[in-house]
Short mmCIF file of C-alpha atoms and ligand atoms in Angstrom, two decimals:
data_model
loop_
_atom_site.label_atom_id
_atom_site.label_comp_id
_atom_site.label_asym_id
_atom_site.label_seq_id
_atom_site.Cartn_x
_atom_site.Cartn_y
_atom_site.Cartn_z
CA MET A 655 -32.86 92.70 133.90
CA GLN A 656 -33.05 90.16 131.08
CA GLU A 657 -31.29 86.91 131.94
CA SER A 658 -28.99 87.18 128.93
CA MET A 659 -27.64 90.58 130.07
CA LYS A 660 -26.80 89.58 133.66
CA PHE A 661 -23.15 89.27 132.70
CA LEU A 662 -22.98 93.08 132.65
CA SER A 663 -23.41 93.45 136.39
CA THR A 664 -21.33 90.34 137.17
CA GLU A 665 -18.39 91.58 135.14
CA MET A 666 -18.67 95.14 136.41
CA LYS A 667 -18.65 93.84 139.97
CA GLU A 668 -15.43 91.96 139.24
CA ILE A 669 -13.90 95.14 137.85
CA THR A 670 -14.98 97.37 140.74
CA ASP A 671 -14.03 94.77 143.39
CA ALA A 672 -10.54 94.65 141.89
CA GLY A 673 -10.33 98.46 142.02
CA ARG A 674 -10.01 98.64 138.23
CA GLU A 675 -13.06 100.71 137.38
CA TRP A 676 -12.42 103.76 135.21
CA VAL A 677 -14.15 106.75 136.77
CA HIS A 678 -14.09 109.54 134.19
CA ARG A 679 -13.45 113.08 135.33
CA VAL A 680 -15.25 115.75 133.31
CA LEU A 681 -13.39 118.67 131.71
CA GLU A 682 -15.78 121.60 131.54
CA GLY A 683 -13.88 123.52 128.88
CA PRO A 684 -10.76 123.07 126.79
CA SER A 685 -7.79 120.83 127.49
CA ASP A 686 -5.11 123.35 128.40
CA THR A 687 -2.49 123.94 131.08
CA ILE A 688 -5.24 125.13 133.44
CA CYS A 689 -8.44 123.10 133.11
CA ASN A 690 -11.81 123.34 134.70
CA VAL A 691 -12.48 119.83 135.99
CA GLU A 692 -15.90 119.38 137.61
CA GLY A 693 -15.92 122.94 138.86
CA ASN A 694 -12.30 122.94 140.06
CA GLU A 695 -9.50 124.88 138.42
CA VAL A 696 -6.54 122.52 138.16
CA ILE A 697 -3.10 122.42 136.53
CA MET A 698 -3.15 119.71 133.88
CA LEU A 699 -0.17 117.37 134.18
CA CYS A 700 -1.46 114.24 132.45
CA SER A 701 -2.61 115.11 128.96
CA ASN A 702 -0.97 114.09 125.70
CA ASN A 703 -1.29 117.66 124.47
CA TYR A 704 2.51 118.06 124.77
CA LEU A 705 2.78 121.27 122.76
CA GLY A 706 -0.34 122.93 124.13
CA LEU A 707 -1.87 123.00 120.64
CA SER A 708 -5.34 121.63 121.37
CA ASN A 709 -6.62 125.05 122.47
CA HIS A 710 -4.18 127.21 120.48
CA PRO A 711 -5.89 130.29 118.95
CA LYS A 712 -4.45 129.63 115.48
CA MET A 713 -5.59 126.01 115.55
CA LYS A 714 -9.09 127.11 116.52
CA GLU A 715 -9.11 129.76 113.79
CA ALA A 716 -8.10 127.14 111.18
CA ALA A 717 -10.87 124.82 112.40
CA ILE A 718 -13.51 127.57 112.40
CA ASN A 719 -12.56 128.66 108.88
CA ALA A 720 -12.83 125.06 107.67
CA VAL A 721 -16.31 124.78 109.17
CA LYS A 722 -17.29 127.93 107.24
CA THR A 723 -15.89 126.71 103.93
CA HIS A 724 -16.45 122.93 104.19
CA GLY A 725 -19.15 122.29 106.81
CA VAL A 726 -18.90 119.98 109.81
CA GLY A 727 -18.79 116.49 108.32
CA SER A 728 -17.26 114.78 105.31
CA GLY A 729 -20.31 112.76 104.32
CA SER A 730 -18.57 109.48 103.54
CA VAL A 731 -15.44 107.37 103.60
CA ARG A 732 -12.52 108.76 101.62
CA ALA A 733 -12.79 106.12 98.89
CA ILE A 734 -16.43 106.94 98.08
CA ALA A 735 -17.52 110.55 98.48
CA GLY A 736 -15.64 111.77 101.57
CA ASN A 737 -12.30 112.76 100.08
CA MET A 738 -11.99 116.52 100.51
CA ASP A 739 -9.19 118.77 99.30
CA LEU A 740 -8.37 119.34 103.01
CA HIS A 741 -7.69 115.61 103.52
CA GLU A 742 -5.37 115.60 100.50
CA GLN A 743 -3.58 118.72 101.76
CA TRP A 744 -3.25 117.20 105.25
CA GLU A 745 -1.48 114.11 103.89
CA LYS A 746 0.74 116.14 101.56
CA ARG A 747 1.72 118.45 104.44
CA LEU A 748 2.48 115.54 106.76
CA ALA A 749 4.69 113.82 104.16
CA GLU A 750 6.61 117.09 103.70
CA PHE A 751 6.95 117.57 107.48
CA LYS A 752 8.21 114.01 107.93
CA GLU A 753 10.52 114.23 104.88
CA GLN A 754 8.96 111.11 103.44
CA GLU A 755 7.42 110.45 100.03
CA ALA A 756 3.81 110.08 101.13
CA ALA A 757 1.40 109.97 104.06
CA PHE A 758 -1.85 108.16 104.85
CA ILE A 759 -4.33 109.36 107.49
CA THR A 760 -6.74 107.08 109.35
CA SER A 761 -9.46 107.90 111.87
CA ALA A 762 -7.12 107.33 114.85
CA GLY A 763 -3.78 105.86 115.84
CA PHE A 764 -5.60 102.82 117.15
CA THR A 765 -7.22 102.12 113.79
CA ALA A 766 -3.95 102.72 111.93
CA ASN A 767 -2.28 100.01 114.02
CA GLN A 768 -5.25 97.69 113.92
CA GLY A 769 -5.90 98.06 110.18
CA VAL A 770 -2.39 98.22 108.77
CA ILE A 771 -0.74 95.52 110.90
CA GLN A 772 -3.62 93.22 109.98
CA GLN A 773 -2.71 93.51 106.30
CA LEU A 774 1.08 93.53 106.62
CA ALA A 775 1.37 90.05 108.09
CA PRO A 776 -1.97 88.33 107.57
CA THR A 777 -1.03 84.68 106.96
CA PRO A 778 0.50 81.80 108.94
CA ASP A 779 3.51 82.12 106.61
CA ASP A 780 4.24 85.55 108.12
CA VAL A 781 5.94 86.32 111.42
CA ILE A 782 5.48 89.26 113.78
CA LEU A 783 8.15 90.21 116.30
CA SER A 784 6.96 92.70 118.87
CA ASP A 785 8.68 94.50 121.78
CA ARG A 786 7.39 93.13 125.09
CA LEU A 787 6.09 96.54 126.17
CA ASN A 788 4.37 97.57 122.93
CA HIS A 789 1.12 99.52 123.17
CA GLY A 790 -2.24 97.72 123.39
CA SER A 791 -3.33 98.97 119.96
CA ILE A 792 -0.36 97.13 118.43
CA ILE A 793 -1.22 94.02 120.42
CA ASP A 794 -4.82 94.19 119.19
CA GLY A 795 -3.60 94.65 115.60
CA VAL A 796 -1.38 91.59 115.93
CA ARG A 797 -4.29 89.58 117.35
CA THR A 798 -6.30 90.12 114.16
CA THR A 799 -3.70 88.31 112.04
CA LYS A 800 -2.95 84.64 111.53
CA ALA A 801 0.79 85.33 111.63
CA LYS A 802 3.17 83.42 113.90
CA ARG A 803 4.21 85.77 116.65
CA ALA A 804 6.88 86.25 119.26
CA VAL A 805 7.93 88.99 121.64
CA TYR A 806 11.48 90.16 122.16
CA GLU A 807 12.63 91.66 125.45
CA HIS A 808 12.02 95.35 125.91
CA CYS A 809 14.42 97.46 123.77
CA ASP A 810 16.81 94.49 123.75
CA THR A 811 18.34 94.13 120.29
CA GLY A 812 20.22 90.97 121.37
CA SER A 813 16.89 89.33 122.11
CA LEU A 814 15.49 90.64 118.81
CA GLU A 815 18.48 89.19 116.94
CA ASP A 816 18.01 85.78 118.60
CA GLU A 817 14.30 85.69 117.70
CA LEU A 818 15.01 86.84 114.14
CA SER A 819 17.60 84.17 113.51
CA LYS A 820 15.40 81.47 115.08
CA LEU A 821 12.29 82.42 113.14
CA SER A 822 13.99 83.07 109.81
CA LYS A 823 15.05 79.38 109.74
CA GLU A 824 11.38 78.58 109.13
CA ASN A 825 11.59 80.65 105.93
CA PRO A 826 8.72 83.03 106.59
CA ARG A 827 7.21 85.08 103.80
CA ARG A 828 7.53 88.37 105.74
CA ILE A 829 8.97 89.24 109.16
CA LEU A 830 7.26 92.27 110.66
CA VAL A 831 9.28 93.86 113.47
CA ILE A 832 7.12 96.26 115.48
CA THR A 833 8.18 98.66 118.19
CA ASP A 834 6.73 101.65 119.97
CA GLY A 835 8.95 104.65 119.22
CA VAL A 836 8.34 106.05 122.68
CA PHE A 837 6.93 103.64 125.27
CA SER A 838 3.79 105.17 126.68
CA MET A 839 4.13 104.05 130.30
CA ASP A 840 7.86 104.55 130.91
CA GLY A 841 8.71 107.31 128.42
CA ASP A 842 11.86 105.59 127.18
CA HIS A 843 12.47 105.22 123.45
CA ALA A 844 13.36 102.35 121.12
CA PRO A 845 16.98 102.02 119.91
CA LEU A 846 15.85 102.35 116.32
CA ASP A 847 19.36 102.67 114.89
CA GLU A 848 20.31 99.30 116.40
CA ILE A 849 17.00 97.72 115.42
CA TYR A 850 17.68 98.84 111.85
CA LYS A 851 21.17 97.28 111.93
CA VAL A 852 19.86 93.99 113.30
CA CYS A 853 17.08 93.79 110.69
CA GLU A 854 19.12 94.97 107.68
CA PRO A 855 20.56 91.53 106.75
CA TYR A 856 17.06 90.04 106.53
CA SER A 857 15.65 90.87 103.09
CA ASN A 858 12.13 89.94 104.21
CA ALA A 859 12.16 92.04 107.42
CA ILE A 860 9.88 95.08 107.65
CA ILE A 861 10.42 97.65 110.43
CA TYR A 862 7.24 99.29 111.78
CA VAL A 863 7.58 102.01 114.43
CA ASP A 864 4.63 103.49 116.34
CA ASP A 865 5.76 107.01 117.17
CA ALA A 866 2.56 108.23 118.82
CA HIS A 867 4.48 109.88 121.67
CA GLY A 868 7.55 110.83 119.60
CA ASP A 869 5.67 112.93 117.05
CA GLY A 870 6.04 116.59 117.94
CA VAL A 871 8.48 115.74 120.75
CA LEU A 872 11.60 114.08 119.31
CA GLY A 873 13.69 114.93 116.25
CA ARG A 874 17.00 116.59 115.50
CA ASN A 875 17.29 120.29 116.39
CA TYR A 876 13.92 120.24 118.17
CA SER A 877 12.18 119.51 114.85
CA GLY A 878 9.36 117.49 116.42
CA LYS A 879 9.60 115.15 113.44
CA GLY A 880 9.82 112.11 115.68
CA LEU A 881 12.13 109.19 116.42
CA VAL A 882 12.92 108.31 112.79
CA ASP A 883 14.27 111.83 112.33
CA HIS A 884 16.10 111.62 115.69
CA TYR A 885 18.17 108.78 114.20
CA GLY A 886 18.12 110.14 110.60
CA LEU A 887 16.52 106.93 109.38
CA GLN A 888 14.09 108.34 106.81
CA GLY A 889 13.90 105.95 103.85
CA LYS A 890 15.38 103.12 105.98
CA VAL A 891 12.63 102.41 108.49
CA HIS A 892 9.90 101.04 106.24
CA ILE A 893 6.79 102.17 108.10
CA GLU A 894 6.41 105.10 110.45
CA MET A 895 3.08 105.19 112.23
CA GLY A 896 1.92 108.16 114.31
CA THR A 897 -1.08 110.04 115.62
CA PHE A 898 -2.36 113.60 115.70
CA SER A 899 -4.10 112.97 119.05
CA LYS A 900 -1.08 113.77 121.17
CA ALA A 901 1.47 116.57 120.51
CA PHE A 902 -0.32 117.68 117.34
CA GLY A 903 -3.40 118.52 119.39
CA THR A 904 -6.17 117.06 117.18
CA MET A 905 -6.93 113.49 116.15
CA GLY A 906 -6.07 111.02 113.39
CA GLY A 907 -3.66 108.14 112.87
CA SER A 908 -0.91 108.33 110.28
CA ILE A 909 1.38 106.13 108.26
CA VAL A 910 4.27 107.73 106.39
CA GLY A 911 6.74 106.13 104.02
CA SER A 912 7.04 105.41 100.31
CA LYS A 913 4.35 106.29 97.75
CA GLU A 914 3.94 102.59 97.06
CA LEU A 915 3.31 101.88 100.75
CA VAL A 916 0.66 104.61 100.97
CA THR A 917 -1.16 103.47 97.81
CA TRP A 918 -1.15 99.93 99.20
CA CYS A 919 -2.48 101.10 102.58
CA ARG A 920 -5.26 103.07 100.86
CA ASN A 921 -6.40 99.94 99.07
CA LYS A 922 -5.96 97.35 101.81
CA THR A 923 -6.71 98.97 105.18
CA ARG A 924 -10.22 97.99 106.23
CA SER A 925 -10.36 100.40 109.20
CA TYR A 926 -9.81 103.18 106.59
CA LEU A 927 -11.96 101.87 103.76
CA LEU A 928 -14.92 101.15 106.02
CA SER A 929 -14.89 104.24 108.24
CA ALA A 930 -15.81 107.87 107.44
CA SER A 931 -13.12 110.49 106.94
CA HIS A 932 -12.37 113.24 109.45
CA PRO A 933 -14.47 116.38 109.75
CA PRO A 934 -12.90 119.25 107.77
CA ALA A 935 -12.08 121.15 110.99
CA THR A 936 -9.82 118.32 112.16
CA ALA A 937 -7.96 118.26 108.84
CA ALA A 938 -7.48 122.04 108.77
CA ALA A 939 -6.33 122.25 112.40
CA SER A 940 -3.95 119.33 111.87
CA ILE A 941 -2.30 121.10 108.92
CA LYS A 942 -2.01 124.20 111.10
CA ALA A 943 -0.31 122.15 113.85
CA LEU A 944 2.48 121.19 111.44
CA ASP A 945 2.79 124.79 110.20
CA LEU A 946 3.05 126.04 113.78
CA ILE A 947 5.75 123.55 114.74
CA GLU A 948 7.80 124.01 111.59
CA HIS A 949 7.38 127.71 110.76
CA GLU A 950 5.12 129.87 112.87
CA GLU A 951 6.28 128.87 116.36
CA PRO A 952 9.57 127.08 115.79
CA GLY A 953 10.59 127.45 119.47
CA ILE A 954 7.66 125.42 120.74
CA VAL A 955 9.41 122.02 120.85
CA LYS A 956 12.47 123.54 122.53
CA LYS A 957 10.16 125.05 125.17
CA LEU A 958 8.68 121.59 125.78
CA TRP A 959 12.19 120.22 126.33
CA GLU A 960 13.06 123.00 128.78
CA ASN A 961 9.96 122.09 130.77
CA ILE A 962 10.70 118.35 130.62
CA GLU A 963 14.26 118.81 131.81
CA TYR A 964 13.35 121.25 134.58
CA PHE A 965 10.50 119.15 135.97
CA LYS A 966 12.32 115.83 135.74
CA LYS A 967 15.48 117.09 137.43
CA GLN A 968 13.54 118.63 140.33
CA ILE A 969 11.43 115.50 140.78
CA ILE A 970 14.50 113.26 140.93
CA ASP A 971 16.41 115.66 143.19
CA MET A 972 13.52 115.81 145.69
CA GLY A 973 13.64 112.03 146.14
CA TYR A 974 11.54 110.37 143.42
CA ASN A 975 14.77 108.93 142.11
CA HIS A 976 13.60 105.58 140.75
CA GLU A 977 15.60 104.19 137.82
CA ILE A 978 12.42 104.12 135.67
CA THR A 979 12.07 107.89 136.15
CA SER A 980 15.69 108.50 135.15
CA ALA A 981 15.39 106.21 132.12
CA SER A 982 12.64 108.32 130.55
CA THR A 983 13.95 110.25 127.54
CA THR A 984 10.77 112.08 126.57
CA ALA A 985 7.83 114.15 127.84
CA ILE A 986 6.43 111.16 129.76
CA ILE A 987 7.78 111.35 133.32
CA PRO A 988 6.79 108.28 135.40
CA ILE A 989 6.82 109.07 139.13
CA ILE A 990 7.00 105.77 140.95
CA PHE A 991 5.09 105.13 144.21
CA GLY A 992 5.56 101.35 144.11
CA ASP A 993 2.16 100.55 145.58
CA PRO A 994 -1.28 100.98 143.97
CA LEU A 995 -2.89 102.49 147.06
CA LYS A 996 -0.11 105.02 147.56
CA ALA A 997 -0.25 106.05 143.88
CA LYS A 998 -4.03 106.50 144.10
CA LYS A 999 -3.85 108.36 147.42
CA ALA A 1000 -1.16 110.65 146.02
CA SER A 1001 -3.21 111.42 142.94
CA ASN A 1002 -6.32 112.17 145.02
CA SER A 1003 -4.39 114.46 147.33
CA LEU A 1004 -2.71 116.25 144.40
CA TYR A 1005 -6.15 116.89 142.96
CA SER A 1006 -8.13 117.84 146.06
CA ASP A 1007 -5.47 119.51 148.20
CA TYR A 1008 -3.26 121.15 145.59
CA GLY A 1009 -5.27 121.52 142.36
CA ILE A 1010 -2.96 119.29 140.36
CA PHE A 1011 -4.49 116.88 137.84
CA ALA A 1012 -2.20 113.84 137.45
CA LEU A 1013 -3.74 110.38 137.33
CA PRO A 1014 -2.33 107.15 138.77
CA ILE A 1015 -1.37 104.17 136.62
CA VAL A 1016 -1.29 100.96 138.61
CA PHE A 1017 -1.09 97.17 138.19
CA PRO A 1018 -2.16 95.53 135.82
CA MET A 1019 -1.44 98.46 133.45
CA VAL A 1020 2.13 98.46 134.78
CA PRO A 1021 4.04 95.66 136.56
CA ARG A 1022 3.42 95.12 140.28
CA GLY A 1023 5.60 97.40 142.40
CA LEU A 1024 5.91 99.99 139.64
CA ASP A 1025 2.59 101.71 140.37
CA ARG A 1026 2.99 105.36 139.48
CA ILE A 1027 1.65 108.73 138.54
CA ARG A 1028 2.50 109.45 134.92
CA VAL A 1029 3.25 113.13 134.47
CA GLN A 1030 3.22 114.43 130.92
CA ALA A 1031 5.05 117.68 130.30
CA ASN A 1032 3.60 120.47 128.21
CA ALA A 1033 5.34 123.32 126.37
CA ALA A 1034 2.66 125.77 127.47
CA LEU A 1035 3.19 125.25 131.23
CA SER A 1036 4.74 128.32 132.88
CA LYS A 1037 7.61 128.06 135.37
CA ASP A 1038 5.18 129.06 138.09
CA GLN A 1039 2.78 126.25 137.16
CA LEU A 1040 5.63 123.73 137.07
CA ASP A 1041 6.77 124.92 140.50
CA GLN A 1042 3.25 124.57 141.92
CA GLY A 1043 3.18 121.00 140.62
CA LEU A 1044 6.62 120.25 142.06
CA ARG A 1045 5.76 121.65 145.49
CA ALA A 1046 2.64 119.50 145.57
CA PHE A 1047 4.56 116.33 144.63
CA GLU A 1048 7.12 117.11 147.33
CA GLU A 1049 4.53 117.53 150.09
CA VAL A 1050 2.53 114.49 149.00
CA GLY A 1051 5.70 112.37 148.77
CA LYS A 1052 6.65 113.36 152.33
CA LYS A 1053 3.15 112.70 153.66
CA LEU A 1054 3.14 109.21 152.12
CA GLY A 1055 6.65 108.41 153.33
CA ILE A 1056 8.11 108.02 149.84
CA PHE A 1057 11.25 109.89 150.98
C1 PLP B 142 1.87 104.13 121.56
C2 PLP B 142 0.47 104.45 121.14
N1 PLP B 142 0.05 104.03 119.94
C3 PLP B 142 -1.20 104.30 119.51
C4 PLP B 142 -2.10 104.99 120.28
C5 PLP B 142 -3.48 105.26 119.77
O1 PLP B 142 -3.58 106.57 119.30
P1 PLP B 142 -4.99 107.29 119.11
O2 PLP B 142 -5.31 107.98 120.38
O3 PLP B 142 -4.74 108.23 117.98
O4 PLP B 142 -5.97 106.24 118.75
C6 PLP B 142 -1.70 105.45 121.54
C7 PLP B 142 -2.65 106.19 122.40
O5 PLP B 142 -2.83 105.94 123.55
C8 PLP B 142 -0.37 105.18 121.99
O6 PLP B 142 0.04 105.58 123.19
#
């Protein structure tokens, strides 16, 4: 190997020695409740496909029709020659669904966070306040700015208030307060109503919520409209970011809010201006996802909640009764093993002995001692499939001496 590339093997050795190598399992077919993973039929308990839409017949039909009418690629970035009627309809439909003035779609949630945060607080005269447990894509977005930055304690509005009052004394140009809507490791959600109250007195404060795991899951009357709707804060929270890659079953980041915000994003966001638009099939299927949730299958979010509540109660009752598990308020159900080896062993046994696909998440992705398997509920799972999963967790928990 060339001398200059030796770092590849050195760094990979460090990663593998620390047990942090990502070994990718291969899905040989669609992501659904039952998946074919490397020749094994398994029950999927760790996908973000919360509503089971990624292999839904109507979603596939919408995508196939779009391929027939619009081809497979868009040919360009939106701002040059890649702005199709389907992209416009997608944004219009999302704004309607979210009960906001306008919507802006980017290639992914990651690039929405990276590109928009970069422009919202770019200078040393700006300040960014971020929840301690915010997602890595937010952290990476913050890193691309020259803004002063501070973290406040997780979901702690007292800590946020202290930081706000301290930092506002320096007279910043803008104060960008960023929080995950739903926290992706623990499944708890941000107290957005209180965050709004704390920020309201500051005329230069901007609230930015990343609702990647709240979209399609939270919302009043099982609307799936997300955390902003859960608290009825439309028009008050300035920027609502989301993604189609989770409950909506496709792919694409989103920003919804005022028309002015969206026009500004369209003109400033480099990850949007410099990256091609989505294939037509993604746009058409994404529109269909919103139609399904709102009109064609209005019971789908309620079904997800029935599955969440059933699975979580049984898991806690059988002995996985950690406070982190109880504190989850969404489809993310963290099952704590408290030790990286136990979490990995449990996941391997679930997979090989019981046909359950649920991956471990261990230190450094979560704090030491909170090593876990993160189960993600799905509306399409049958009671029988949930029960198979529960039985497997019970036997594995006993074998490993968890209870
Ligand atoms: C909280 C949060 N924000 C953003 C993202 C990125 O979304 P996407 O997969 O659309 O890039 C994720 C995905 O892991 C997430 O969990």
